[in-house]
Amino acid sequence: MAEATQPNEGQGGHLVRQIGFWSGVAVVVGSTIGSGIFKNPADIAAKLPGPLPMLMVWLVGGLVVLCGALTLAEVGGAFPYSGGHYVFIREAFGRMPAFLFGWAQLLLIRPSSIGAVAIVFGQYALRMFGVKPEDPNFTAWSAYLAAGAILIVGTANYRGVKFGTGIQNLTTVLKVGGIIVLVLLAFAIGLPKTGGHFSPLAPGGSFDISMFGLALVSALWAYDGWSDGAYVGGELVDPKKNLPRVIVMGTAIIIAVYLLANLAYLSVLSVADMSKSSIIAADTMSVLVGSFGVTFITATVMFSTFGTVNGSMLTSPRIFFAMAEDKLFFEPVARVHPRFQTPYVSVAICGGLGTFYVVVASLFTGSQAFSTLTDAFVIAIVPFYALAVGSVFVFRRRERKRQGSVTNGDAALPDSLADPPSPGHLETHPHPYNPPVHTPLYPVVPGVFIASTVFLLTNSMLDSSSRTATLLTLGLVLAGAPVYYGTIGRR
C-alpha cells in the first residue's frame, strides 16, 4: 500500500506511516493491560473492603480515562504526529510546559513505568521455574530477568516498527485471551459453587473518600496506557481517521476487560481473601482448576507484562524524538536509522534508563520496588494528562478567535496564531483547528477528567501516608523549570 509508506508529514519525512488500525489498538490495549490487573486488585480491596466500593473504583477509573480518551480523540485527530501529549501541550501552552513534560518523562515517568512492569515480568518468570519469593536470590534474579526483557524489546524496536508491533499484536492476543479464559472459568465453575462474594455490597467502614482517592491512584496505574496510541500518531496509516478510533476503541476494550476480571475474582474469592493475595489471578485459577491453572495464568502474566514493556519501548522513544526535532532535547536523539527507519537513539536511551531504574529500585527498595516505581509514575503523569486534555479548551478558543478574525475581513491570522510557540519541525498552529471528530458533551467530558486529576493530586498531598512521596515527585518535576530557563529557554 502506498499509504503505508507515506512519510510522517510535518516531521521532515523521517518516520514512516506503517502502523495499521488494529496494530494501533494493540498498542493501546497491550501497553495498558500489563501487571496492574494482576496486582492492584489486592491493594484496592485492602483500602476498600467491600465489593461495591471496590468495583466502583474500577468503574470510576474507567469513566475518567474514557473522558480523557474521548477528548484526546479530538485533539489527536487534529495533531496526528509522533510525540502525542508533548505535541498537544506544546501547541496549547508553549515550550516550557512541553519541556517539563519531557523532563518528567525522561527522569521519572517512562523509566519507572518500563522498570516496574519489567520487574513483575521477572518475578513471574521465576515463579514459572519454581523459584519462590522466599528465595534469597529472588529479588536479584528478577531484576536480571527484567533487564533482559528490556534489552530484548529494545533490540526489537531498534530494528524496526514491524518487529515492535508484531510483538505487540501477539502478546496482546495472548494476554486478553488468558484473561477471557479466567473470566469464563470463574463464571462457569466458581460462581455456581460460591454464589459469588458480592454480599454485603458495602459493609460498614468499607468506604472512605480519602481511601477511595488512594485506591483510585492504584486503579489509574492499571489503566495507564489508554492514550499511548497518540504517541505513535506520526506512524499510523490514515491518522486523522484511525487515531481517534484507536484511542477510543482501545480504551473501551480495556475498561470491559478490567471490570470482567474483577467480577471473576469476586466470583471465586472474598474481598478479604483478595486483599491478602499478592498473586490474585494465580490464586483464583488455583481454586478453579488447581496447579495447571496457576501455570496457565502465570504464563499469561508473563506474556502480559512482556507485551507492556514492549508497548512502552514502542511509544516512549517517540516523545524524546519529537522533543529533539523541536530543539528541546539533544539533536542526535532525533536521528532515524537509515535502514530500520526507527528513532534508534531514543530507543537506546529509553532502554538504558529503564534498566537503570530496575537495578536501582531493586537494590534500594527490594520487594517494594514495584510500588515504589508505580507511585512515582502515577503522581508525575497526572498533571500532564490534565494539560493534554485541557489543551482542547485552548484550541477551541483559538479557533473561535480565528474565525472571528476571518469574519471581520482579516486575511492574516492573529499574531498569537501566526507565530507558533516553537521553531521545531512539528506542525504548529498556523492553520484552522479542524479535528475529524469532536468531544461529546463538551465541555463536561474534559472538565470531568481535569477535576478528577485535581482530586487525585489534592488527596495525595493531604494524606499523610503519601504526602512526602507526592511532594518529592512534584518537586522533581518542577525542578525542570530552572533547567529550562538556564539552557534552552535562553535561546
Coordinates of C-alpha atoms in Angstrom, one line a residue:
M1 CA 0.0 0.0 0.0
A2 CA 1.4 3.4 -1.0
E3 CA -0.3 5.0 2.0
A4 CA 1.6 2.7 4.4
T5 CA 4.9 4.1 3.3
Q6 CA 3.8 7.8 3.3
P7 CA 6.3 9.9 5.2
N8 CA 5.2 11.4 8.6
E9 CA 4.2 14.8 7.3
G10 CA 5.4 17.7 9.4
Q11 CA 8.5 15.9 10.6
G12 CA 10.7 16.1 7.6
G13 CA 9.6 12.8 6.2
H14 CA 11.7 11.0 8.8
L15 CA 9.3 8.4 10.2
V16 CA 7.1 6.2 8.0
R17 CA 3.4 5.7 8.4
Q18 CA 3.2 1.9 8.7
I19 CA 1.1 1.1 11.7
G20 CA -2.4 -0.1 10.8
F21 CA -5.6 0.4 12.8
W22 CA -5.6 -3.0 14.6
S23 CA -1.9 -2.7 15.4
G24 CA -2.7 0.8 16.8
V25 CA -5.4 -0.8 19.0
A26 CA -2.9 -3.4 20.1
V27 CA -0.5 -0.7 21.1
V28 CA -3.2 0.9 23.4
V29 CA -4.5 -2.4 24.8
G30 CA -1.1 -4.1 25.1
S31 CA 0.5 -1.1 26.7
T32 CA -2.2 -0.8 29.3
I33 CA -3.0 -4.4 30.3
G34 CA 0.2 -5.4 32.0
S35 CA 0.7 -6.0 35.7
G36 CA -1.9 -3.8 37.2
I37 CA -4.9 -6.0 36.8
F38 CA -3.0 -8.9 38.3
K39 CA -1.5 -7.0 41.3
N40 CA -3.6 -3.9 42.1
P41 CA -7.0 -5.5 43.0
A42 CA -5.4 -6.8 46.2
D43 CA -4.2 -3.3 47.1
I44 CA -7.6 -1.8 46.3
A45 CA -9.5 -4.5 48.2
A46 CA -7.4 -3.7 51.3
K47 CA -8.2 0.0 51.1
L48 CA -12.0 -0.5 50.3
P49 CA -13.1 -3.8 51.9
G50 CA -16.4 -4.1 50.2
P51 CA -17.5 -5.4 46.8
L52 CA -19.4 -2.3 45.7
P53 CA -16.7 0.3 46.7
M54 CA -14.0 -1.9 45.1
L55 CA -15.9 -2.3 41.9
M56 CA -16.8 1.4 41.9
V57 CA -13.1 2.4 41.9
W58 CA -12.5 0.4 38.7
L59 CA -15.7 1.8 37.2
V60 CA -14.9 5.4 38.1
G61 CA -11.3 5.0 36.9
G62 CA -12.7 3.6 33.6
L63 CA -15.1 6.6 33.2
V64 CA -12.3 9.0 34.0
V65 CA -9.9 7.6 31.4
L66 CA -12.8 7.3 28.9
C67 CA -13.4 11.1 29.4
G68 CA -9.8 11.6 28.6
A69 CA -9.9 9.3 25.6
L70 CA -12.9 11.0 24.1
T71 CA -11.1 14.3 24.4
L72 CA -7.8 13.2 23.1
A73 CA -9.6 11.6 20.1
E74 CA -10.4 15.1 19.1
V75 CA -7.1 16.7 19.8
G76 CA -5.1 13.7 18.4
G77 CA -7.1 13.7 15.2
A78 CA -6.1 17.4 14.7
F79 CA -2.4 16.8 15.5
P80 CA -1.6 13.2 14.4
Y81 CA 2.1 13.4 14.9
S82 CA 4.7 11.4 16.9
G83 CA 5.1 12.6 20.4
G84 CA 1.4 12.7 21.4
H85 CA 0.9 14.6 24.6
Y86 CA 4.1 16.5 24.1
V87 CA 2.7 17.9 20.8
F88 CA -0.7 18.8 22.4
I89 CA 0.9 20.5 25.4
R90 CA 3.4 22.4 23.3
E91 CA 0.8 23.6 20.8
A92 CA -1.6 24.8 23.6
F93 CA 0.7 26.1 26.3
G94 CA 4.1 26.7 24.8
R95 CA 7.7 25.4 25.1
M96 CA 8.3 25.5 28.8
P97 CA 5.4 23.2 29.9
A98 CA 6.2 20.9 27.0
F99 CA 9.8 20.7 28.2
L100 CA 8.6 19.9 31.7
F101 CA 6.6 17.1 30.3
G102 CA 9.6 15.7 28.5
W103 CA 11.8 16.2 31.6
A104 CA 9.3 14.3 33.8
Q105 CA 9.0 11.6 31.1
L106 CA 12.8 11.2 30.9
L107 CA 13.6 11.2 34.6
L108 CA 10.5 9.6 36.2
I109 CA 7.6 8.5 34.1
R110 CA 8.9 6.3 31.3
P111 CA 11.8 4.7 33.1
S112 CA 9.6 3.9 36.2
S113 CA 6.8 2.6 34.0
I114 CA 9.2 0.3 32.0
G115 CA 11.1 -0.7 35.1
A116 CA 8.0 -1.5 37.2
V117 CA 6.4 -3.8 34.7
A118 CA 9.7 -5.4 33.8
I119 CA 10.2 -6.3 37.4
V120 CA 6.8 -8.0 37.5
F121 CA 7.8 -10.0 34.4
G122 CA 10.9 -11.1 36.1
Q123 CA 9.0 -12.2 39.2
Y124 CA 6.5 -14.2 37.3
A125 CA 9.2 -15.7 35.1
L126 CA 10.9 -17.0 38.2
R127 CA 7.7 -18.5 39.5
M128 CA 7.3 -20.3 36.2
F129 CA 10.5 -22.1 37.0
G130 CA 9.7 -22.8 40.6
V131 CA 11.7 -20.0 42.3
K132 CA 9.7 -18.6 45.2
P133 CA 9.8 -15.1 46.7
E134 CA 11.3 -16.6 49.8
D135 CA 14.5 -17.5 47.9
P136 CA 17.3 -15.1 48.9
N137 CA 18.2 -14.6 45.3
F138 CA 14.6 -13.9 44.2
T139 CA 15.0 -10.0 44.1
A140 CA 18.3 -10.0 42.3
W141 CA 17.3 -12.7 39.7
S142 CA 14.0 -10.9 39.0
A143 CA 16.0 -7.7 38.3
Y144 CA 18.3 -9.6 35.9
L145 CA 15.3 -11.0 34.0
A146 CA 13.6 -7.6 34.0
A147 CA 16.8 -6.0 32.5
G148 CA 16.9 -8.9 29.9
A149 CA 13.3 -8.3 28.9
I150 CA 14.0 -4.6 28.4
L151 CA 17.1 -5.5 26.3
I152 CA 15.1 -7.8 24.1
V153 CA 12.2 -5.5 23.3
G154 CA 14.6 -2.6 22.9
T155 CA 16.5 -4.5 20.3
A156 CA 13.3 -5.4 18.5
N157 CA 12.1 -1.8 18.4
Y158 CA 15.6 -0.7 17.4
R159 CA 15.4 -3.0 14.3
G160 CA 12.0 -1.8 13.1
V161 CA 8.4 -0.8 13.8
K162 CA 7.2 -4.0 12.3
F163 CA 9.2 -6.0 14.9
G164 CA 7.7 -3.9 17.7
T165 CA 4.1 -4.1 16.5
G166 CA 4.5 -7.8 15.7
I167 CA 5.4 -8.5 19.4
Q168 CA 2.6 -6.2 20.5
N169 CA 0.0 -7.9 18.4
L170 CA 1.0 -11.4 19.5
T171 CA 1.3 -10.6 23.3
T172 CA -2.0 -8.6 23.2
V173 CA -3.9 -11.6 21.8
L174 CA -2.3 -13.9 24.4
K175 CA -2.9 -11.7 27.4
V176 CA -6.5 -10.8 26.6
G177 CA -7.1 -14.5 25.7
G178 CA -5.7 -15.6 29.0
I179 CA -7.9 -13.1 31.0
I180 CA -11.0 -14.2 29.0
V181 CA -10.3 -17.9 29.9
L182 CA -10.0 -16.9 33.6
V183 CA -13.3 -15.0 33.4
L184 CA -15.2 -17.8 31.6
L185 CA -13.9 -20.4 34.1
A186 CA -14.8 -18.2 37.1
F187 CA -18.3 -17.7 35.8
A188 CA -18.8 -21.3 34.8
I189 CA -17.1 -23.1 37.7
G190 CA -16.6 -20.6 40.6
L191 CA -19.8 -18.7 40.6
P192 CA -22.1 -21.8 40.8
K193 CA -20.0 -23.1 43.7
T194 CA -19.7 -19.9 45.8
G195 CA -22.7 -17.9 44.6
G196 CA -20.2 -15.0 44.4
H197 CA -18.8 -12.8 47.1
F198 CA -21.0 -9.8 46.4
S199 CA -22.8 -9.5 49.7
P200 CA -22.9 -7.4 51.7
L201 CA -22.3 -4.9 48.9
A202 CA -20.9 -2.2 51.2
P203 CA -20.2 -3.3 54.8
G204 CA -19.8 -0.7 57.4
G205 CA -16.5 1.1 57.2
S206 CA -15.8 -0.1 53.6
F207 CA -15.9 3.4 52.1
D208 CA -13.8 6.5 53.0
I209 CA -13.3 9.3 50.5
S210 CA -9.6 9.6 51.2
M211 CA -9.0 5.9 50.9
F212 CA -11.1 5.9 47.7
G213 CA -8.8 8.5 46.3
L214 CA -5.7 6.5 47.1
A215 CA -7.4 3.4 45.7
L216 CA -8.2 5.3 42.5
V217 CA -4.4 6.0 42.1
S218 CA -3.9 2.3 42.0
A219 CA -6.7 1.8 39.5
L220 CA -5.4 4.6 37.3
W221 CA -1.9 2.9 37.3
A222 CA -3.6 -0.2 35.9
Y223 CA -5.4 2.0 33.3
D224 CA -2.4 3.9 32.3
G225 CA -1.6 3.4 28.6
W226 CA -5.1 4.3 27.4
S227 CA -3.7 7.2 25.4
D228 CA -0.4 5.6 24.2
G229 CA -1.8 5.4 20.6
A230 CA -1.3 9.2 20.4
Y231 CA 2.5 8.8 20.8
V232 CA 2.7 6.9 17.5
G233 CA 0.3 9.1 15.7
G234 CA 3.1 10.1 13.3
E235 CA 3.4 6.4 12.1
L236 CA -0.3 5.5 11.9
V237 CA -1.7 4.9 8.5
D238 CA -4.5 7.5 7.7
P239 CA -4.1 9.0 11.2
K240 CA -6.9 11.5 11.1
K241 CA -9.3 8.7 10.7
N242 CA -7.6 6.0 12.7
L243 CA -6.1 7.8 15.7
P244 CA -9.4 8.8 17.3
R245 CA -10.8 5.3 16.7
V246 CA -7.6 3.6 18.1
I247 CA -7.7 5.7 21.3
V248 CA -11.5 5.2 22.0
M249 CA -11.8 1.6 21.0
G250 CA -8.6 0.6 22.8
T251 CA -9.9 2.3 26.0
A252 CA -13.3 0.7 25.8
I253 CA -11.8 -2.8 25.4
I254 CA -9.6 -2.1 28.5
I255 CA -12.5 -1.0 30.7
A256 CA -14.5 -4.1 29.7
V257 CA -11.6 -6.5 30.4
Y258 CA -10.9 -4.9 33.8
L259 CA -14.5 -5.0 35.0
L260 CA -14.9 -8.6 33.9
A261 CA -11.7 -9.6 35.6
N262 CA -12.7 -8.1 38.9
L263 CA -16.1 -9.7 38.7
A264 CA -14.3 -13.0 38.1
Y265 CA -12.1 -12.6 41.1
L266 CA -15.2 -11.9 43.3
S267 CA -16.9 -15.0 41.9
V268 CA -14.2 -17.1 43.4
L269 CA -12.5 -15.1 46.3
S270 CA -13.9 -13.0 49.1
V271 CA -12.8 -9.3 49.4
A272 CA -10.8 -10.3 52.5
D273 CA -9.0 -13.1 50.6
M274 CA -8.4 -10.7 47.7
S275 CA -6.8 -8.1 50.0
K276 CA -4.2 -10.8 51.2
S277 CA -3.4 -12.1 47.7
S278 CA -0.2 -10.8 46.0
I279 CA -0.9 -13.1 43.0
I280 CA -4.7 -12.8 42.8
A281 CA -5.1 -14.2 39.3
A282 CA -3.0 -17.3 40.2
D283 CA -4.9 -17.8 43.5
T284 CA -8.2 -17.6 41.6
M285 CA -7.1 -20.1 39.0
S286 CA -5.7 -22.4 41.7
V287 CA -9.2 -22.6 43.3
L288 CA -10.8 -23.2 39.9
V289 CA -8.6 -25.8 38.2
G290 CA -5.6 -26.5 40.5
S291 CA -1.9 -26.3 39.7
F292 CA -2.5 -26.3 35.9
G293 CA -4.5 -23.1 36.3
V294 CA -1.6 -21.5 38.2
T295 CA 0.8 -22.4 35.5
F296 CA -1.6 -21.1 32.8
I297 CA -2.2 -17.7 34.5
T298 CA 1.5 -17.3 35.4
A299 CA 2.3 -17.7 31.7
T300 CA -0.5 -15.2 30.9
V301 CA 1.0 -12.6 33.3
M302 CA 4.5 -13.2 31.7
F303 CA 3.1 -12.5 28.2
S304 CA 1.1 -9.6 29.5
T305 CA 4.0 -7.8 31.2
F306 CA 6.4 -8.6 28.4
G307 CA 3.9 -7.0 26.0
T308 CA 3.5 -3.9 28.1
V309 CA 7.3 -3.4 28.4
N310 CA 7.4 -3.7 24.6
G311 CA 4.5 -1.2 24.3
S312 CA 6.3 1.3 26.4
M313 CA 9.5 0.8 24.4
L314 CA 7.4 1.3 21.2
T315 CA 5.8 4.6 22.4
S316 CA 8.3 6.2 24.7
P317 CA 11.1 7.0 22.2
R318 CA 8.6 9.0 20.1
I319 CA 8.3 11.6 22.9
F320 CA 12.1 12.2 23.0
F321 CA 12.3 12.0 19.2
A322 CA 9.7 14.8 18.9
M323 CA 11.4 16.9 21.5
A324 CA 14.8 16.6 19.8
E325 CA 13.2 17.6 16.4
D326 CA 11.8 20.6 18.2
K327 CA 15.2 21.6 19.6
L328 CA 14.1 20.9 23.2
F329 CA 16.4 17.9 23.6
F330 CA 19.8 16.8 22.2
E331 CA 19.5 16.9 18.4
P332 CA 21.1 13.4 17.9
V333 CA 18.1 11.9 19.6
A334 CA 16.0 12.9 16.5
R335 CA 18.1 10.7 14.3
V336 CA 16.3 8.0 12.3
H337 CA 18.1 4.8 11.4
P338 CA 18.7 4.8 7.6
R339 CA 17.9 1.1 7.3
F340 CA 15.4 0.3 10.0
Q341 CA 13.5 3.7 9.9
T342 CA 13.3 3.9 13.7
P343 CA 14.3 6.6 16.2
Y344 CA 17.2 4.3 17.3
V345 CA 19.0 6.8 19.6
S346 CA 15.8 7.5 21.5
V347 CA 15.1 3.7 21.8
A348 CA 18.5 3.2 23.2
I349 CA 18.0 6.0 25.8
C350 CA 14.7 4.5 26.9
G351 CA 16.1 1.0 27.3
G352 CA 19.1 2.2 29.2
L353 CA 17.1 4.3 31.6
G354 CA 14.5 1.6 32.2
T355 CA 17.3 -0.9 33.0
F356 CA 18.9 1.6 35.4
Y357 CA 15.7 2.1 37.3
V358 CA 15.2 -1.6 37.6
V359 CA 18.7 -2.0 39.1
V360 CA 18.4 1.0 41.5
A361 CA 14.9 0.2 42.7
S362 CA 15.8 -3.5 43.3
L363 CA 19.0 -2.6 45.2
F364 CA 17.4 0.1 47.5
T365 CA 13.8 -1.0 47.9
G366 CA 13.9 -4.8 47.5
S367 CA 10.4 -6.3 47.5
Q368 CA 8.9 -2.8 47.4
A369 CA 10.4 -2.0 44.0
F370 CA 7.1 -2.3 42.2
S371 CA 5.1 0.0 44.4
T372 CA 8.0 2.5 44.6
L373 CA 8.1 2.8 40.9
T374 CA 4.4 2.9 40.3
D375 CA 3.8 5.6 42.9
A376 CA 6.4 7.8 41.2
F377 CA 4.9 7.2 37.8
V378 CA 1.3 8.0 38.7
I379 CA 1.9 11.2 40.6
A380 CA 4.3 12.5 37.9
I381 CA 2.0 11.8 34.9
V382 CA -1.3 13.1 36.3
P383 CA -0.6 16.9 35.9
F384 CA 0.4 16.3 32.3
Y385 CA -2.6 14.3 31.5
A386 CA -4.6 17.2 32.7
L387 CA -2.7 19.6 30.5
A388 CA -3.0 17.4 27.4
V389 CA -6.8 17.0 27.9
G390 CA -7.1 20.7 28.8
S391 CA -5.5 21.7 25.5
V392 CA -8.9 21.2 23.8
F393 CA -10.2 24.4 25.5
V394 CA -7.2 26.3 24.2
F395 CA -7.6 25.0 20.7
R396 CA -11.3 25.7 20.5
R397 CA -10.9 29.2 21.9
R398 CA -8.2 29.9 19.3
E399 CA -10.3 28.6 16.5
R400 CA -13.2 30.8 17.6
K401 CA -10.9 33.8 17.6
R402 CA -9.5 32.9 14.2
Q403 CA -13.0 32.5 12.7
G404 CA -13.9 35.9 14.2
S405 CA -10.9 37.4 12.6
V406 CA -11.7 36.0 9.2
T407 CA -15.4 37.1 9.5
N408 CA -14.2 40.6 10.2
G409 CA -12.2 40.6 7.0
D410 CA -8.7 39.9 8.3
A411 CA -6.9 37.8 5.7
A412 CA -3.9 37.2 8.0
L413 CA -4.0 35.2 11.2
P414 CA -3.7 36.9 14.6
D415 CA -0.2 37.1 15.9
S416 CA -0.9 34.5 18.6
L417 CA -1.7 32.0 15.8
A418 CA 0.7 33.2 13.1
D419 CA 3.7 32.9 15.5
P420 CA 4.0 29.3 16.6
P421 CA 5.3 28.7 20.1
S422 CA 8.4 27.0 18.8
P423 CA 10.5 26.7 15.7
G424 CA 10.5 22.9 15.5
H425 CA 9.7 20.7 12.6
L426 CA 6.4 19.6 14.1
E427 CA 3.4 21.2 12.5
T428 CA 2.4 24.1 14.8
H429 CA -0.8 26.1 14.6
P430 CA -0.8 28.4 11.5
H431 CA -3.9 26.7 10.2
P432 CA -7.5 26.2 11.3
Y433 CA -8.1 23.7 14.1
N434 CA -10.1 21.1 12.2
P435 CA -10.4 17.8 14.1
P436 CA -12.1 14.9 12.3
V437 CA -14.2 14.2 15.5
H438 CA -15.4 16.3 18.3
T439 CA -15.6 15.5 22.0
P440 CA -19.2 14.6 23.0
L441 CA -20.8 16.6 25.8
Y442 CA -18.1 19.2 25.6
P443 CA -17.1 20.9 28.0
V444 CA -18.4 18.4 30.6
V445 CA -16.3 15.4 29.4
P446 CA -12.9 17.1 29.5
G447 CA -14.0 19.0 32.7
V448 CA -14.7 15.7 34.5
F449 CA -11.2 14.4 33.6
I450 CA -9.4 17.5 34.8
A451 CA -11.5 17.7 38.0
S452 CA -10.5 14.1 38.7
T453 CA -6.8 14.8 38.3
V454 CA -7.1 17.7 40.7
F455 CA -8.9 15.5 43.2
L456 CA -6.1 12.8 43.0
L457 CA -3.3 15.3 43.5
T458 CA -5.0 17.1 46.3
N459 CA -5.9 13.8 48.1
S460 CA -2.3 12.5 47.7
M461 CA -0.9 15.7 49.3
L462 CA -3.4 15.7 52.2
D463 CA -3.0 12.1 53.1
S464 CA -0.1 11.6 55.5
S465 CA 1.0 8.3 54.1
S466 CA 1.5 9.6 50.6
R467 CA 2.3 13.3 51.2
T468 CA 6.1 13.1 51.3
A469 CA 6.4 11.0 48.1
T470 CA 3.9 13.2 46.3
L471 CA 5.7 16.4 47.2
L472 CA 9.1 15.0 46.3
T473 CA 7.8 13.7 42.9
L474 CA 6.2 17.0 42.0
G475 CA 9.3 18.9 43.2
L476 CA 11.5 16.9 40.9
V477 CA 9.1 17.7 38.0
L478 CA 9.2 21.4 38.8
A479 CA 13.0 21.3 39.1
G480 CA 12.9 21.2 35.3
A481 CA 11.8 24.8 35.1
P482 CA 15.2 26.3 36.1
V483 CA 16.9 23.8 33.9
Y484 CA 14.8 25.0 31.0
Y485 CA 15.4 28.7 31.7
G486 CA 19.1 28.2 32.3
T487 CA 19.6 26.3 29.0
I488 CA 17.1 26.0 26.2
G489 CA 14.9 28.9 27.3
R490 CA 17.8 31.4 26.9
R491 CA 17.9 30.9 23.1

